[in-house]
mmCIF file of C-alpha atoms and ligand atoms in Angstrom:
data_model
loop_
_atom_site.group_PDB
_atom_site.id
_atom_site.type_symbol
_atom_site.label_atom_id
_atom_site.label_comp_id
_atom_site.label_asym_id
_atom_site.label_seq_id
_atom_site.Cartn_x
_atom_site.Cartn_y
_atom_site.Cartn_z
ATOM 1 C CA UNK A 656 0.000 0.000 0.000
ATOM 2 C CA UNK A 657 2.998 2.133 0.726
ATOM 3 C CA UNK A 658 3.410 2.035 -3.084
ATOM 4 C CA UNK A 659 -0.248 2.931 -3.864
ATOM 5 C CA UNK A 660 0.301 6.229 -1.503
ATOM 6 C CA UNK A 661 3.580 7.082 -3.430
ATOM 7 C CA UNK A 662 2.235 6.844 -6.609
ATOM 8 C CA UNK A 663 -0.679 9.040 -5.680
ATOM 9 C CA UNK A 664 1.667 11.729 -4.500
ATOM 10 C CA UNK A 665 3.942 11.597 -7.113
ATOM 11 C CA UNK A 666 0.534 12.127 -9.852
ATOM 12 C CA UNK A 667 -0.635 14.658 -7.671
ATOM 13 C CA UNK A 668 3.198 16.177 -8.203
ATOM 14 C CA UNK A 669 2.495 16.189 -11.823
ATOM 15 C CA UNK A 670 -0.589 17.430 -12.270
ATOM 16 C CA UNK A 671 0.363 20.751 -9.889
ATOM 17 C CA UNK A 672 3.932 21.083 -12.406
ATOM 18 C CA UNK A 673 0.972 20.523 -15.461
ATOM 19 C CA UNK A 674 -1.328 23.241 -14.216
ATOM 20 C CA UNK A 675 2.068 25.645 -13.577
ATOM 21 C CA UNK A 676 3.168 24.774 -17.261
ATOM 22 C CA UNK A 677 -0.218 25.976 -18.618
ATOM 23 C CA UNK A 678 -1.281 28.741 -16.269
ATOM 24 C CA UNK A 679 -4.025 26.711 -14.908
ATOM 25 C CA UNK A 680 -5.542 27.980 -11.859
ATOM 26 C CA UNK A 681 -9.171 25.877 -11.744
ATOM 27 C CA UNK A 682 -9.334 22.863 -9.219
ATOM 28 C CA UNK A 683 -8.950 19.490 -10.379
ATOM 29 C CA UNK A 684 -10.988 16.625 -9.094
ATOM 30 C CA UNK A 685 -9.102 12.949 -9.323
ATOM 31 C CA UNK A 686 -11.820 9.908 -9.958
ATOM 32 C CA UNK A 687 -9.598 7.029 -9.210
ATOM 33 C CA UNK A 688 -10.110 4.333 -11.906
ATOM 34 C CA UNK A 689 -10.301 1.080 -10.226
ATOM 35 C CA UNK A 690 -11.210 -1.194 -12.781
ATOM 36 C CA UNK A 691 -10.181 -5.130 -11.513
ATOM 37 C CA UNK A 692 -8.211 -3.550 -8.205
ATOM 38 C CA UNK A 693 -8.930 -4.517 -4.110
ATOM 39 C CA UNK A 694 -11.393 -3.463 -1.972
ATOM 40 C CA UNK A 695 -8.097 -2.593 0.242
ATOM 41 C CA UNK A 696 -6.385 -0.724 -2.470
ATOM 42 C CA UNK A 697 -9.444 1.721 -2.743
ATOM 43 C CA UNK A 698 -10.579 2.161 0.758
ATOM 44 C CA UNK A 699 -6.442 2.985 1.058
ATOM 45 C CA UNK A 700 -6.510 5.986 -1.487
ATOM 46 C CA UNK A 701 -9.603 7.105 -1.054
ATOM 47 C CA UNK A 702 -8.667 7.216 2.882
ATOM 48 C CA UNK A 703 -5.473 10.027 1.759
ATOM 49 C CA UNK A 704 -8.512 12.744 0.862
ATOM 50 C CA UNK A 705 -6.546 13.415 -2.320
ATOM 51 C CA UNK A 706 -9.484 11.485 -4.516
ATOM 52 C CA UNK A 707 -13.208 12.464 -4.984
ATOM 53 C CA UNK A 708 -14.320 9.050 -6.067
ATOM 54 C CA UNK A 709 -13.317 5.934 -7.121
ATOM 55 C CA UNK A 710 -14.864 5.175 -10.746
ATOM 56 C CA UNK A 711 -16.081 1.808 -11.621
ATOM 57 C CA UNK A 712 -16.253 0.946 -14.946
ATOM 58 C CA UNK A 713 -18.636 -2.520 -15.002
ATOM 59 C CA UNK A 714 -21.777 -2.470 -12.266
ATOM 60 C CA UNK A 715 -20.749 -6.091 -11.114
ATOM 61 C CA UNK A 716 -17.629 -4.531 -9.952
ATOM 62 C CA UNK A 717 -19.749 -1.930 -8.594
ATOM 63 C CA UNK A 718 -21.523 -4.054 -6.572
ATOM 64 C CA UNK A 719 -19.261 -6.207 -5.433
ATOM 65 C CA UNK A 720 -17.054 -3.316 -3.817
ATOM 66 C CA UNK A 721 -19.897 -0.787 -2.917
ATOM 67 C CA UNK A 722 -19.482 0.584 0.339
ATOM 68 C CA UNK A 723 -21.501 3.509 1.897
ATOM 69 C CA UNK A 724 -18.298 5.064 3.540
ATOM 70 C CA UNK A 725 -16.427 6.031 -0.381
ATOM 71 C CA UNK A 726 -17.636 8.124 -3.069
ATOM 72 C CA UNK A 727 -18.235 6.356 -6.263
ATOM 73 C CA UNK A 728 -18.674 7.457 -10.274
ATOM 74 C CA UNK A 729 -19.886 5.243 -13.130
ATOM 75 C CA UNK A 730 -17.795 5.696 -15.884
ATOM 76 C CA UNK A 731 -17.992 2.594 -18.496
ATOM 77 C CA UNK A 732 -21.007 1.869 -20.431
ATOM 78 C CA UNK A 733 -23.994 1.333 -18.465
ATOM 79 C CA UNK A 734 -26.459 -0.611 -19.747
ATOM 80 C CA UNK A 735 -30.294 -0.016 -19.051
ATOM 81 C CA UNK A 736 -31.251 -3.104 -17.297
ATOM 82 C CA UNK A 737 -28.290 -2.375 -14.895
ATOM 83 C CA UNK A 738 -29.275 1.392 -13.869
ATOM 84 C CA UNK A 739 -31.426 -0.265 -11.184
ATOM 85 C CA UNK A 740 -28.171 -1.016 -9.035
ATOM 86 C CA UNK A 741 -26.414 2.241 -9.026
ATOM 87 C CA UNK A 742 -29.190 4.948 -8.979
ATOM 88 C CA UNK A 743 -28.899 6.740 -5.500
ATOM 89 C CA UNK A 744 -25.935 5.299 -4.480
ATOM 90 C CA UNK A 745 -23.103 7.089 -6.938
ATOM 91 C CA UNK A 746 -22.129 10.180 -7.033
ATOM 92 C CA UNK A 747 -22.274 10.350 -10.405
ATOM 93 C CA UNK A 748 -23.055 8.785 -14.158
ATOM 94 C CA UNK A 749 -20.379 9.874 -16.209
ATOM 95 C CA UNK A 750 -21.169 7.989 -19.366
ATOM 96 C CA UNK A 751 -25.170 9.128 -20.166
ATOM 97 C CA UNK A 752 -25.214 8.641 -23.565
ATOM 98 C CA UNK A 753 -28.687 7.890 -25.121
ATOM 99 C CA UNK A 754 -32.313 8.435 -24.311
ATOM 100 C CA UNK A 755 -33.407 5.228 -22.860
ATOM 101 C CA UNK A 756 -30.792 4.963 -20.238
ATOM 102 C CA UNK A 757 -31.981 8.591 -19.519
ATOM 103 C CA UNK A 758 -35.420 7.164 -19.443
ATOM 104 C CA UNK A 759 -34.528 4.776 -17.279
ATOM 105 C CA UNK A 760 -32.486 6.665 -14.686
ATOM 106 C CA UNK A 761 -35.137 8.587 -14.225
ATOM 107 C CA UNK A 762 -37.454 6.256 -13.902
ATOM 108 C CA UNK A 763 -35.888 4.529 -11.314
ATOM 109 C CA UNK A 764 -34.554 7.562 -9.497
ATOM 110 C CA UNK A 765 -38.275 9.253 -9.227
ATOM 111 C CA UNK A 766 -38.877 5.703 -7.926
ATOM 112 C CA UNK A 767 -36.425 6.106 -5.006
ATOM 113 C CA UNK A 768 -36.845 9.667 -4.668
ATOM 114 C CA UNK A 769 -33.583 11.387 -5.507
ATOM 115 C CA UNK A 770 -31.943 13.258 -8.091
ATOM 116 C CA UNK A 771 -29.135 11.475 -10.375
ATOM 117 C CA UNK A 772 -26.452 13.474 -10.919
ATOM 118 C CA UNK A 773 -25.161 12.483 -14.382
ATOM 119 C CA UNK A 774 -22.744 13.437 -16.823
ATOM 120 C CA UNK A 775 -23.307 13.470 -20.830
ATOM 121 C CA UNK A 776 -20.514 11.157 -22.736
ATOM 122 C CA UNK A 777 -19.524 12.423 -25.685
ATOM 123 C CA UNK A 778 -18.295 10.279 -28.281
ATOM 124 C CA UNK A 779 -14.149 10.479 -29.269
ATOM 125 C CA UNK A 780 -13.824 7.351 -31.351
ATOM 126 C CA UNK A 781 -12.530 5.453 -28.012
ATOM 127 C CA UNK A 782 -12.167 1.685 -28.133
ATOM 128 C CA UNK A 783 -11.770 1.646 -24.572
ATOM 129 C CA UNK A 784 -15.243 3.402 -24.117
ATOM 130 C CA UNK A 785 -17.354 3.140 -27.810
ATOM 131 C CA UNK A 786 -20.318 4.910 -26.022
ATOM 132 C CA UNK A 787 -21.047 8.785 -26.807
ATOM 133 C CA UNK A 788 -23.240 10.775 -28.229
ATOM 134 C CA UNK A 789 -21.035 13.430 -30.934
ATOM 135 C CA UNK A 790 -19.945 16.172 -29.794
ATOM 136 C CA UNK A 791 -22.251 18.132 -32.350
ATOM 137 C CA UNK A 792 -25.585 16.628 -31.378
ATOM 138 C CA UNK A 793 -25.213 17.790 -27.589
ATOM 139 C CA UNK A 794 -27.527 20.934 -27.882
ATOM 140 C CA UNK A 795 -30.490 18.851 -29.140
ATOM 141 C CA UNK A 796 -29.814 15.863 -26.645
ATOM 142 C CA UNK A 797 -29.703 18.014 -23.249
ATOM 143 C CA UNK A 798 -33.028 19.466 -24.867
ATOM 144 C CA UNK A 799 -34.522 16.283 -24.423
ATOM 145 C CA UNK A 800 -33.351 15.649 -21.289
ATOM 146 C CA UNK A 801 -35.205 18.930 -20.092
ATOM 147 C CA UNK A 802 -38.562 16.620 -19.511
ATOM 148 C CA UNK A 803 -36.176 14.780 -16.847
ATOM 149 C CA UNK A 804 -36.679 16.157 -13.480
ATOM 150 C CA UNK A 805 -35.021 13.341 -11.549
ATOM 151 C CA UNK A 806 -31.817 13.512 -13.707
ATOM 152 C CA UNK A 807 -29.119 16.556 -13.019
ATOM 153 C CA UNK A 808 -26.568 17.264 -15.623
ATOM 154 C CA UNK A 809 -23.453 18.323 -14.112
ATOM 155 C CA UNK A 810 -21.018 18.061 -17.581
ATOM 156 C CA UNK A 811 -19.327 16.371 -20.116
ATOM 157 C CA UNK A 812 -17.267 12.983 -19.929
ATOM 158 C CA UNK A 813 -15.018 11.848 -22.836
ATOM 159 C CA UNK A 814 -12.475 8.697 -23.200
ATOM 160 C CA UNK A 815 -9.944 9.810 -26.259
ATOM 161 C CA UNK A 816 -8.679 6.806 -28.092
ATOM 162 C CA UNK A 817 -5.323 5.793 -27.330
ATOM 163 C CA UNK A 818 -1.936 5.864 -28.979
ATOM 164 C CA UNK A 819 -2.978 9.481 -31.381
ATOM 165 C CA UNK A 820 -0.497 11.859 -32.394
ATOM 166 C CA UNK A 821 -0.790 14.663 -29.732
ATOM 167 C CA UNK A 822 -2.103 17.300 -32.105
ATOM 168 C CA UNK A 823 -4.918 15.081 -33.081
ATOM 169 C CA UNK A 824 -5.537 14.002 -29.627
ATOM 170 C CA UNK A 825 -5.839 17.962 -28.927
ATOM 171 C CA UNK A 826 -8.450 18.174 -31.666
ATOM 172 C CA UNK A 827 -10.009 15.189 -29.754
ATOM 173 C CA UNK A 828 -10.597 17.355 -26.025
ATOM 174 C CA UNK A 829 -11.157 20.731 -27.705
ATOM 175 C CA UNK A 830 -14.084 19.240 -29.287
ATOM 176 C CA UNK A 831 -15.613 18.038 -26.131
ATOM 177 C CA UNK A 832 -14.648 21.148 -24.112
ATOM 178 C CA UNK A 833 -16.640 23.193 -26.764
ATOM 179 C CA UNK A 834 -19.388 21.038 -26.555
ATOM 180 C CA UNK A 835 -19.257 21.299 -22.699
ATOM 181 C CA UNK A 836 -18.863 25.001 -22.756
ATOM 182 C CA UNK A 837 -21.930 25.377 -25.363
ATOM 183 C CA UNK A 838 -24.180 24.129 -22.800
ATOM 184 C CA UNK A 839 -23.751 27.230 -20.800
ATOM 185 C CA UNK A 840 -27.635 27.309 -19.735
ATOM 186 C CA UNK A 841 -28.417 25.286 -17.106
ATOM 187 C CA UNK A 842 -27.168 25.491 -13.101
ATOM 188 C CA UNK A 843 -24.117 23.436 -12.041
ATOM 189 C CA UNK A 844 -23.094 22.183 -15.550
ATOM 190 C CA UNK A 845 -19.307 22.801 -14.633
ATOM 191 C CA UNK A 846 -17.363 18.930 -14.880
ATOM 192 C CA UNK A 847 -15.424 18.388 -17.887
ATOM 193 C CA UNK A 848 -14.355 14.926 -17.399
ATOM 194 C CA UNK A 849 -11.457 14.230 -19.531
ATOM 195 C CA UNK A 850 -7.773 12.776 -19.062
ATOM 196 C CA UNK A 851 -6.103 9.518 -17.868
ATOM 197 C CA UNK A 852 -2.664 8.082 -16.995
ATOM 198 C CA UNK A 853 -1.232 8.758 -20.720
ATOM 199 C CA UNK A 854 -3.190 11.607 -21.478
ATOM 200 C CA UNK A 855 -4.257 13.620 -18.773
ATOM 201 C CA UNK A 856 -1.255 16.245 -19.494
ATOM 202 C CA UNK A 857 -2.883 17.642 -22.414
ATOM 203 C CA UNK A 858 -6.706 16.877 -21.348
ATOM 204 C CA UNK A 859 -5.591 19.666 -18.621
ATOM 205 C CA UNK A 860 -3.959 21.645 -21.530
ATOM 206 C CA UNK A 861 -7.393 21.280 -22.989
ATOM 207 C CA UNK A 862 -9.914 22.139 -20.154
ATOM 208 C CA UNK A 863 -10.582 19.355 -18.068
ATOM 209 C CA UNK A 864 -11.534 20.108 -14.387
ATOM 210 C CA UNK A 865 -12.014 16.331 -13.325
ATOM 211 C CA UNK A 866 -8.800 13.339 -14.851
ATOM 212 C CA UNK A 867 -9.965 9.572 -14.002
ATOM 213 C CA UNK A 868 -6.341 7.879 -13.802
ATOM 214 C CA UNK A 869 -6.249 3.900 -13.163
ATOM 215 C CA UNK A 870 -2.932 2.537 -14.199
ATOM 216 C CA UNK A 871 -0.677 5.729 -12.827
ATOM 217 C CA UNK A 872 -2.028 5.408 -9.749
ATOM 218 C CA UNK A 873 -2.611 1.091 -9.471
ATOM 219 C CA UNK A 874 1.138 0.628 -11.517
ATOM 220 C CA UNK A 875 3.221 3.751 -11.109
ATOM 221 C CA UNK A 876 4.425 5.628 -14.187
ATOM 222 C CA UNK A 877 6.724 3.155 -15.428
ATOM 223 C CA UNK A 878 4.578 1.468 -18.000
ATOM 224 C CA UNK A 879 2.976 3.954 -19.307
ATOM 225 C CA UNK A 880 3.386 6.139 -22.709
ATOM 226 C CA UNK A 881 3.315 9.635 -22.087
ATOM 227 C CA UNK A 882 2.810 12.906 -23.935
HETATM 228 C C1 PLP B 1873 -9.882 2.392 -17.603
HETATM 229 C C2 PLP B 1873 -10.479 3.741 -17.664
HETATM 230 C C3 PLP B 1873 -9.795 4.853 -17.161
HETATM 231 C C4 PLP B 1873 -8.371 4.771 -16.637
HETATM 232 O O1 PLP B 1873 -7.482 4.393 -17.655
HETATM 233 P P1 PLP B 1873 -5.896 4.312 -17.384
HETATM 234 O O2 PLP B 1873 -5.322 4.304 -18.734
HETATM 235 O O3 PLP B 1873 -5.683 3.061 -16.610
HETATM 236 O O4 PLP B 1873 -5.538 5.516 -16.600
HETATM 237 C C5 PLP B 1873 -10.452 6.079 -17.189
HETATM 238 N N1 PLP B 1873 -11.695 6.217 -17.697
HETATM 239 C C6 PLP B 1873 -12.378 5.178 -18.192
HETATM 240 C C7 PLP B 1873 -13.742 5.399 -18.730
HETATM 241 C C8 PLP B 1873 -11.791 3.907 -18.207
HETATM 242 O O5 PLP B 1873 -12.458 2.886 -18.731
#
């Protein structure tokens, strides 16, 4: 675990020497991506402070590590007949990406009596995530999801592909933070959810308020190809 903590510290190190290289001054939220790691190794970072969530990316994972005392995100595909287990007890959705998981979430959450907090997904080309709506429909989905009163929409999420030349995976986040920052009419829409352990240098370059790293954290730096 004594590994775990150093690795934390020394991402948290490089995100602070990211945000002096670019003149960022905006807090950044870490969602700890803990896809296939302990119930130990989570409780343990999530225990430092230094995290806002941990983000599970399949709902049998979910489940199987849920506790009451962390915070948790959603942030792989969700499919509809699984919204029933997570509604009310995440933080938030990151990956809402079509009406009839919106139907659904609010179905379920009117049900319960809360309000989801959820964020839209928009679509990079991603193998890792292949959900999304494009960037360019965004306007006409969020109008939709006006007849939703059990859902909040706090942002945009986006997972760019891997392994792109840098400029193109620039191109990739700018298009997402303009779709966030078009969306500048409702309360509280202020997450831009972008940026993991190879890419979350230029996803800060780019916008992003909120980086989900897994391996960086989980592995350490060594094996991972950076920009
Ligand atoms: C796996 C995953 C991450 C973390 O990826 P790493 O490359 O391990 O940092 C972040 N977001 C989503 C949606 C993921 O599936």
């Amino acid at each position: 675990m004594e590994k775990l903590l150093q690795n934390l510290n020394d991402f948290l190190g490089k995100v602070e020497e990211t945000k002096k290289r670019y003149g960022i001054a905006r807090d950044i939220q870490i969602v700890a991506a803990g896809k296939f790691r302990s119930p130990e190794e989570l409780k343990t970072l999530y225990s430092t402070g230094r995290i806002s969530a941990i983000g599970e990316n399949r709902v049998q994972e979910f489940r199987l590590n849920y506790t009451p005392e962390l915070m948790w995100d959603i942030i792989g595909q969700l499919q509809t007949n699984k919204v029933k287990y997570v509604v009310g007890k995440v933080r938030l959705i990151q990956s809402l990406d079509r009406i009839p998981l919106a139907e659904e979430i609010e179905r379920i959450a009117g049900m319960r009596g809360v309000r989801q907090e959820c964020l839209i997904e928009i679509n990079s080309g991603s193998e890792i995530s292949k959900g999304g709506i494009e960037a360019n429909e965004i306007t006409g989905f969020v109008e939709e999801l006006k007849n939703y009163p059990h859902i909040r929409l706090r942002g945009v999420m986006a997972v760019a592909p891997r392994g792109l030349p840098e400029d193109k995976l620039e191109d990739c986040f700018n298009r997402a933070r303009e779709a966030f920052e078009s969306i500048d009419f409702i309360d509280g829409f202020d997450i831009l959810s972008m940026g993991m352990s190879e890419d979350f240098r230029i996803a800060l370059k780019c916008g992003s308020n909120m980086l989900r790293p897994g391996r960086i954290l989980f592995d350490g730096e060594s094996s991972i190809i950076k920009y």
